[in-house]
């Protein structure tokens, strides 16, 4: 098996025949017949094929059937993890793969997220374990020759796919639909925003950066033309780090403006500061967020391209300053 499964029910593992492929057979024709370029398929595109295939083959699984129904209404959020617990089954993806959580009870593993056209797909159920792996190219071919062909693009457009780079070993009875944990322990208010504003003013003086603060009145516009917080609605923000050699193929993160910490984004942005340099398109945008009930500061210095690349700030002063403020006294002085 190409991924680690702590325990497996052999009955479910044998419930779907292994779908193989002939040497040299490609997903190109199947994908292109539905309108995709197999070399440029995103996680949303592959999810369209995989959810359609699951609908065809697992109609006795209420969780997968509900997922198929929900996505028609644009109400399906899939989150990927390197490792996840489905009930008693601990599933760990291979080095180039990911575990995709459709609901707390069911999901699937993609063996190579950067090259889905040659990946294997394995479905996982919290009660029954894992199926036999299915080559994506064979899966796509089967869907393309079925009545579900018409559903693939619709699913790909409506499904929301976000990525978590940390393991999630939580029990399956927690709701992972949004990919977030309970954030009730942390809070944000006007008093904390004022403290952060003072901190960033001092930090700006130290770094020779005159930062503008988003106050809710007008969009905060960067030198590169991005407008915060409206830019979050485009869903084109990707989390990268120095080890990402091919950031273009990274997946978008679920991030949004949420100063009251009441929405279900993976990254809940409570405050935004931006510094525009004198040079064309050069800027540093600080996104102060809550992620997995922990404070995190993301930085955007993107100047061009089809997506916004953000990474966790390496500045220890900004990290500790924000952490001290958000974990501090909840008293609002207003």
Coordinates of C-alpha atoms in Angstrom, one line a residue:
X1 CA 0.0 0.0 0.0
X2 CA 1.3 3.4 -0.9
X3 CA 0.3 5.1 2.3
X4 CA 0.2 4.2 6.0
X5 CA -3.1 2.9 7.5
X6 CA -3.0 1.9 11.1
X7 CA -5.8 -0.7 10.9
X8 CA -7.8 -1.9 8.0
X9 CA -11.0 -3.9 7.5
X10 CA -10.3 -6.4 4.8
X11 CA -14.0 -6.6 3.7
X12 CA -14.1 -3.0 2.7
X13 CA -10.7 -3.2 1.1
X14 CA -12.0 -5.8 -1.3
X15 CA -15.4 -4.2 -1.9
X16 CA -14.3 -2.4 -5.0
X17 CA -12.3 -4.1 -7.7
X18 CA -8.8 -2.8 -8.4
X19 CA -9.0 -0.5 -11.4
X20 CA -5.7 -0.7 -13.3
X21 CA -4.3 0.9 -16.4
X22 CA -2.4 -0.3 -19.4
X23 CA 1.1 0.9 -19.8
X24 CA 1.2 4.2 -21.7
X25 CA -2.6 4.8 -21.2
X26 CA -3.1 8.5 -20.3
X27 CA -5.8 10.5 -18.7
X28 CA -5.6 13.1 -21.5
X29 CA -8.5 11.9 -23.6
X30 CA -10.8 11.3 -20.6
X31 CA -10.0 14.7 -19.1
X32 CA -10.1 16.6 -22.4
X33 CA -13.4 15.0 -23.3
X34 CA -14.8 16.9 -20.3
X35 CA -12.9 20.1 -21.0
X36 CA -9.7 19.7 -18.9
X37 CA -6.0 19.8 -19.7
X38 CA -4.6 16.9 -17.8
X39 CA -1.2 18.6 -17.3
X40 CA -2.7 21.5 -15.5
X41 CA -5.4 19.9 -13.3
X42 CA -5.9 21.5 -9.9
X43 CA -7.1 19.9 -6.6
X44 CA -10.6 21.2 -7.5
X45 CA -10.5 19.5 -10.9
X46 CA -9.4 16.1 -9.5
X47 CA -12.0 16.4 -6.8
X48 CA -14.7 16.7 -9.5
X49 CA -13.6 13.4 -10.9
X50 CA -13.2 11.7 -7.5
X51 CA -16.5 12.8 -6.0
X52 CA -18.3 11.7 -9.2
X53 CA -16.5 8.4 -9.2
X54 CA -17.5 7.9 -5.5
X55 CA -21.1 8.7 -6.4
X56 CA -21.0 6.0 -9.0
X57 CA -19.4 3.3 -6.8
X58 CA -20.4 3.9 -3.2
X59 CA -24.1 4.7 -3.3
X60 CA -24.5 2.7 -0.1
X61 CA -22.2 5.1 1.7
X62 CA -24.4 7.9 3.2
X63 CA -21.5 10.2 3.9
X64 CA -20.3 10.2 0.3
X65 CA -23.8 10.5 -1.1
X66 CA -24.4 13.5 1.2
X67 CA -21.1 15.0 0.0
X68 CA -22.3 14.6 -3.6
X69 CA -25.6 16.3 -2.8
X70 CA -24.0 19.1 -0.8
X71 CA -21.6 20.0 -3.6
X72 CA -24.5 20.6 -6.0
X73 CA -25.4 23.5 -3.6
X74 CA -21.8 24.8 -3.3
X75 CA -21.8 23.5 0.3
X76 CA -18.8 21.1 0.3
X77 CA -15.5 21.9 1.9
X78 CA -12.6 19.4 1.5
X79 CA -9.5 19.9 3.5
X80 CA -6.1 18.1 2.8
X81 CA -3.7 17.0 5.5
X82 CA -0.5 15.0 5.5
X83 CA -2.0 12.8 8.2
X84 CA -5.5 12.3 9.6
X85 CA -7.5 10.1 11.9
X86 CA -10.7 8.6 10.5
X87 CA -12.2 7.1 13.6
X88 CA -9.7 4.3 14.6
X89 CA -7.9 4.5 11.3
X90 CA -4.8 6.7 11.2
X91 CA -4.1 7.6 7.6
X92 CA -0.7 9.0 6.6
X93 CA -0.1 10.2 3.0
X94 CA 3.0 9.4 1.1
X95 CA 5.7 12.1 0.7
X96 CA 4.2 13.6 -2.4
X97 CA 0.6 13.0 -1.5
X98 CA -2.2 14.2 0.7
X99 CA -5.1 13.0 2.7
X100 CA -8.3 14.8 1.7
X101 CA -11.1 14.9 4.3
X102 CA -14.5 15.1 2.7
X103 CA -16.4 14.6 6.0
X104 CA -15.1 13.6 9.4
X105 CA -16.0 10.0 8.4
X106 CA -14.8 9.7 4.9
X107 CA -12.1 10.9 2.6
X108 CA -9.5 9.9 0.0
X109 CA -5.8 9.8 -0.4
X110 CA -4.0 11.1 -3.6
X111 CA -0.5 9.6 -3.9
X112 CA 1.0 12.5 -5.9
X113 CA -0.8 15.9 -5.7
X114 CA 1.7 17.5 -8.1
X115 CA 1.0 15.0 -10.8
X116 CA -2.6 13.7 -10.3
X117 CA -2.7 12.3 -13.8
X118 CA -0.3 9.5 -12.7
X119 CA -1.5 9.3 -9.0
X120 CA -3.4 6.5 -7.3
X121 CA -6.6 7.3 -5.3
X122 CA -7.7 5.4 -2.2
X123 CA -11.0 6.0 -0.5
X124 CA -11.0 5.8 3.3
X125 CA -14.0 5.2 5.6
X126 CA -13.9 5.5 9.4
X127 CA -15.9 2.4 9.9
X128 CA -14.6 0.1 7.1
X129 CA -11.0 1.2 6.4
X130 CA -9.5 1.7 3.0
X131 CA -10.4 0.5 -0.5
X132 CA -8.0 -0.9 -3.1
X133 CA -6.1 2.0 -4.8
X134 CA -7.5 3.2 -8.1
X135 CA -5.3 4.8 -10.7
X136 CA -6.6 8.3 -11.4
X137 CA -6.3 7.9 -15.1
X138 CA -8.5 4.8 -15.0
X139 CA -10.9 6.5 -12.6
X140 CA -11.2 9.5 -15.0
X141 CA -11.8 7.3 -18.0
X142 CA -14.6 5.5 -16.2
X143 CA -16.3 8.7 -15.2
X144 CA -15.9 10.2 -18.7
X145 CA -17.8 7.2 -20.1
X146 CA -20.6 7.5 -17.6
X147 CA -23.7 9.6 -17.0
X148 CA -21.7 11.4 -14.3
X149 CA -19.5 13.0 -17.0
X150 CA -21.8 16.1 -16.9
X151 CA -21.3 16.5 -13.1
X152 CA -17.5 16.7 -13.1
X153 CA -17.0 20.4 -14.1
X154 CA -19.9 21.5 -11.9
X155 CA -18.4 19.8 -8.9
X156 CA -14.9 21.2 -9.6
X157 CA -16.3 24.7 -9.8
X158 CA -18.4 24.5 -6.6
X159 CA -16.2 22.4 -4.3
X160 CA -13.9 24.3 -1.8
X161 CA -10.5 22.7 -1.3
X162 CA -8.1 24.0 1.4
X163 CA -4.8 22.7 2.6
X164 CA -3.4 22.1 6.1
X165 CA 0.4 21.5 6.3
X166 CA 0.1 20.2 9.9
X167 CA -1.0 16.8 10.9
X168 CA -4.5 16.6 12.3
X169 CA -4.8 13.7 14.8
X170 CA -8.2 14.8 16.1
X171 CA -11.0 12.3 16.6
X172 CA -13.5 11.9 13.8
X173 CA -16.4 13.2 15.9
X174 CA -15.2 16.8 15.5
X175 CA -16.5 18.8 12.6
X176 CA -13.8 19.3 10.0
X177 CA -16.0 20.7 7.3
X178 CA -14.2 24.0 7.6
X179 CA -10.8 22.5 8.5
X180 CA -10.7 24.5 11.7
X181 CA -10.7 23.8 15.4
X182 CA -12.6 25.7 18.1
X183 CA -11.3 29.2 18.4
X184 CA -13.4 30.2 21.4
X185 CA -10.2 30.4 23.6
X186 CA -8.9 33.3 21.6
X187 CA -10.7 36.6 21.0
X188 CA -10.1 39.9 19.3
X189 CA -11.6 43.3 20.1
X190 CA -11.0 47.1 19.7
X191 CA -8.7 47.2 22.7
X192 CA -6.4 44.5 21.2
X193 CA -6.5 46.2 17.8
X194 CA -5.4 49.4 19.4
X195 CA -2.5 47.7 21.1
X196 CA -1.5 46.0 17.9
X197 CA -1.7 49.4 16.1
X198 CA 0.7 50.9 18.7
X199 CA 3.0 47.9 18.4
X200 CA 3.1 48.2 14.6
X201 CA 3.8 51.9 14.8
X202 CA 6.8 51.2 17.0
X203 CA 7.8 48.3 14.7
X204 CA 7.5 50.5 11.7
X205 CA 9.8 53.1 13.2
X206 CA 12.3 50.5 13.9
X207 CA 12.2 48.9 10.4
X208 CA 11.7 52.2 8.6
X209 CA 8.3 51.1 7.4
X210 CA 5.3 53.4 7.4
X211 CA 2.5 50.9 7.7
X212 CA -1.2 51.7 7.0
X213 CA -3.8 49.9 9.0
X214 CA -7.1 48.5 7.7
X215 CA -9.8 50.2 9.6
X216 CA -12.9 48.9 7.8
X217 CA -13.6 52.2 6.0
X218 CA -11.7 51.7 2.7
X219 CA -9.9 48.8 1.1
X220 CA -6.2 48.7 1.9
X221 CA -4.4 48.8 -1.4
X222 CA -0.9 47.5 -1.9
X223 CA 1.6 48.8 -4.4
X224 CA 1.0 45.6 -6.5
X225 CA -2.7 46.5 -6.8
X226 CA -4.2 44.0 -4.3
X227 CA -7.1 45.3 -2.2
X228 CA -7.5 43.9 1.3
X229 CA -9.7 42.4 2.6
X230 CA -11.7 41.9 -0.7
X231 CA -8.8 39.9 -2.2
X232 CA -9.6 37.0 0.1
X233 CA -12.9 36.4 -1.8
X234 CA -10.9 35.5 -5.0
X235 CA -9.6 32.3 -3.3
X236 CA -6.2 32.7 -4.9
X237 CA -4.0 32.8 -1.8
X238 CA -1.4 30.1 -1.4
X239 CA 0.7 29.3 1.7
X240 CA 4.4 28.7 0.7
X241 CA 7.7 28.3 2.5
X242 CA 11.3 28.2 1.5
X243 CA 11.1 24.5 0.8
X244 CA 8.4 24.9 -1.8
X245 CA 10.2 24.4 -5.1
X246 CA 7.1 24.6 -7.3
X247 CA 4.8 27.1 -5.5
X248 CA 2.6 27.3 -8.7
X249 CA 1.2 23.8 -7.8
X250 CA 0.5 24.6 -4.2
X251 CA -3.1 24.6 -3.2
X252 CA -5.1 27.6 -2.1
X253 CA -5.7 28.1 1.6
X254 CA -9.1 28.9 3.2
X255 CA -8.6 32.4 4.5
X256 CA -10.9 35.3 5.2
X257 CA -11.6 38.5 7.1
X258 CA -13.0 37.6 10.5
X259 CA -12.1 40.0 13.3
X260 CA -14.9 38.6 15.5
X261 CA -13.6 35.0 15.1
X262 CA -17.1 33.7 14.3
X263 CA -16.6 32.4 10.8
X264 CA -15.1 29.0 9.8
X265 CA -12.1 29.9 7.8
X266 CA -8.9 27.9 8.3
X267 CA -7.1 31.2 8.6
X268 CA -9.2 33.9 10.4
X269 CA -7.7 37.3 9.7
X270 CA -8.3 39.7 12.6
X271 CA -6.0 42.6 11.5
X272 CA -4.2 43.8 8.4
X273 CA -1.3 46.3 8.0
X274 CA 0.5 47.2 4.8
X275 CA 3.7 48.9 3.9
X276 CA 4.1 50.2 0.4
X277 CA 7.7 50.7 -0.7
X278 CA 8.7 53.5 -3.1
X279 CA 9.7 51.0 -5.7
X280 CA 7.1 49.8 -8.1
X281 CA 4.9 46.9 -6.9
X282 CA 7.1 46.4 -3.8
X283 CA 5.1 46.0 -0.6
X284 CA 4.9 44.1 2.7
X285 CA 1.4 43.2 3.9
X286 CA 1.0 41.7 7.4
X287 CA -2.0 39.4 7.9
X288 CA -2.6 38.8 11.6
X289 CA -4.5 35.5 11.8
X290 CA -5.8 32.7 14.1
X291 CA -5.2 29.2 12.7
X292 CA -6.0 26.1 14.7
X293 CA -6.6 28.3 17.8
X294 CA -3.1 29.7 17.5
X295 CA -1.9 33.2 16.5
X296 CA 0.0 33.3 13.3
X297 CA 1.3 36.2 11.1
X298 CA 1.3 35.7 7.4
X299 CA 3.2 38.1 5.1
X300 CA 2.4 38.9 1.5
X301 CA 5.1 40.4 -0.8
X302 CA 3.7 39.2 -4.1
X303 CA 4.3 41.5 -7.0
X304 CA 2.7 39.7 -9.9
X305 CA 1.4 36.3 -11.0
X306 CA -1.9 34.4 -10.9
X307 CA -2.1 34.0 -7.2
X308 CA -1.1 35.6 -3.9
X309 CA 1.8 33.8 -2.2
X310 CA 1.9 34.2 1.6
X311 CA 4.3 32.8 4.1
X312 CA 4.6 32.9 7.9
X313 CA 6.7 35.8 9.0
X314 CA 10.2 35.0 10.1
X315 CA 10.3 38.2 12.3
X316 CA 10.4 37.1 15.9
X317 CA 9.3 40.5 17.2
X318 CA 6.1 40.5 15.1
X319 CA 5.4 36.9 16.1
X320 CA 5.8 37.4 19.8
X321 CA 4.2 40.8 19.8
X322 CA 1.0 39.5 18.2
X323 CA 0.9 36.4 20.4
X324 CA 1.2 38.5 23.6
X325 CA -1.6 40.8 22.5
X326 CA -4.1 38.2 21.4
X327 CA -3.4 36.0 24.4
X328 CA -3.7 39.0 26.7
X329 CA -6.5 40.5 28.8
X330 CA -9.9 40.4 27.0
X331 CA -11.0 43.6 28.5
X332 CA -12.2 46.1 25.9
X333 CA -11.5 49.6 27.0
X334 CA -14.2 51.1 24.8

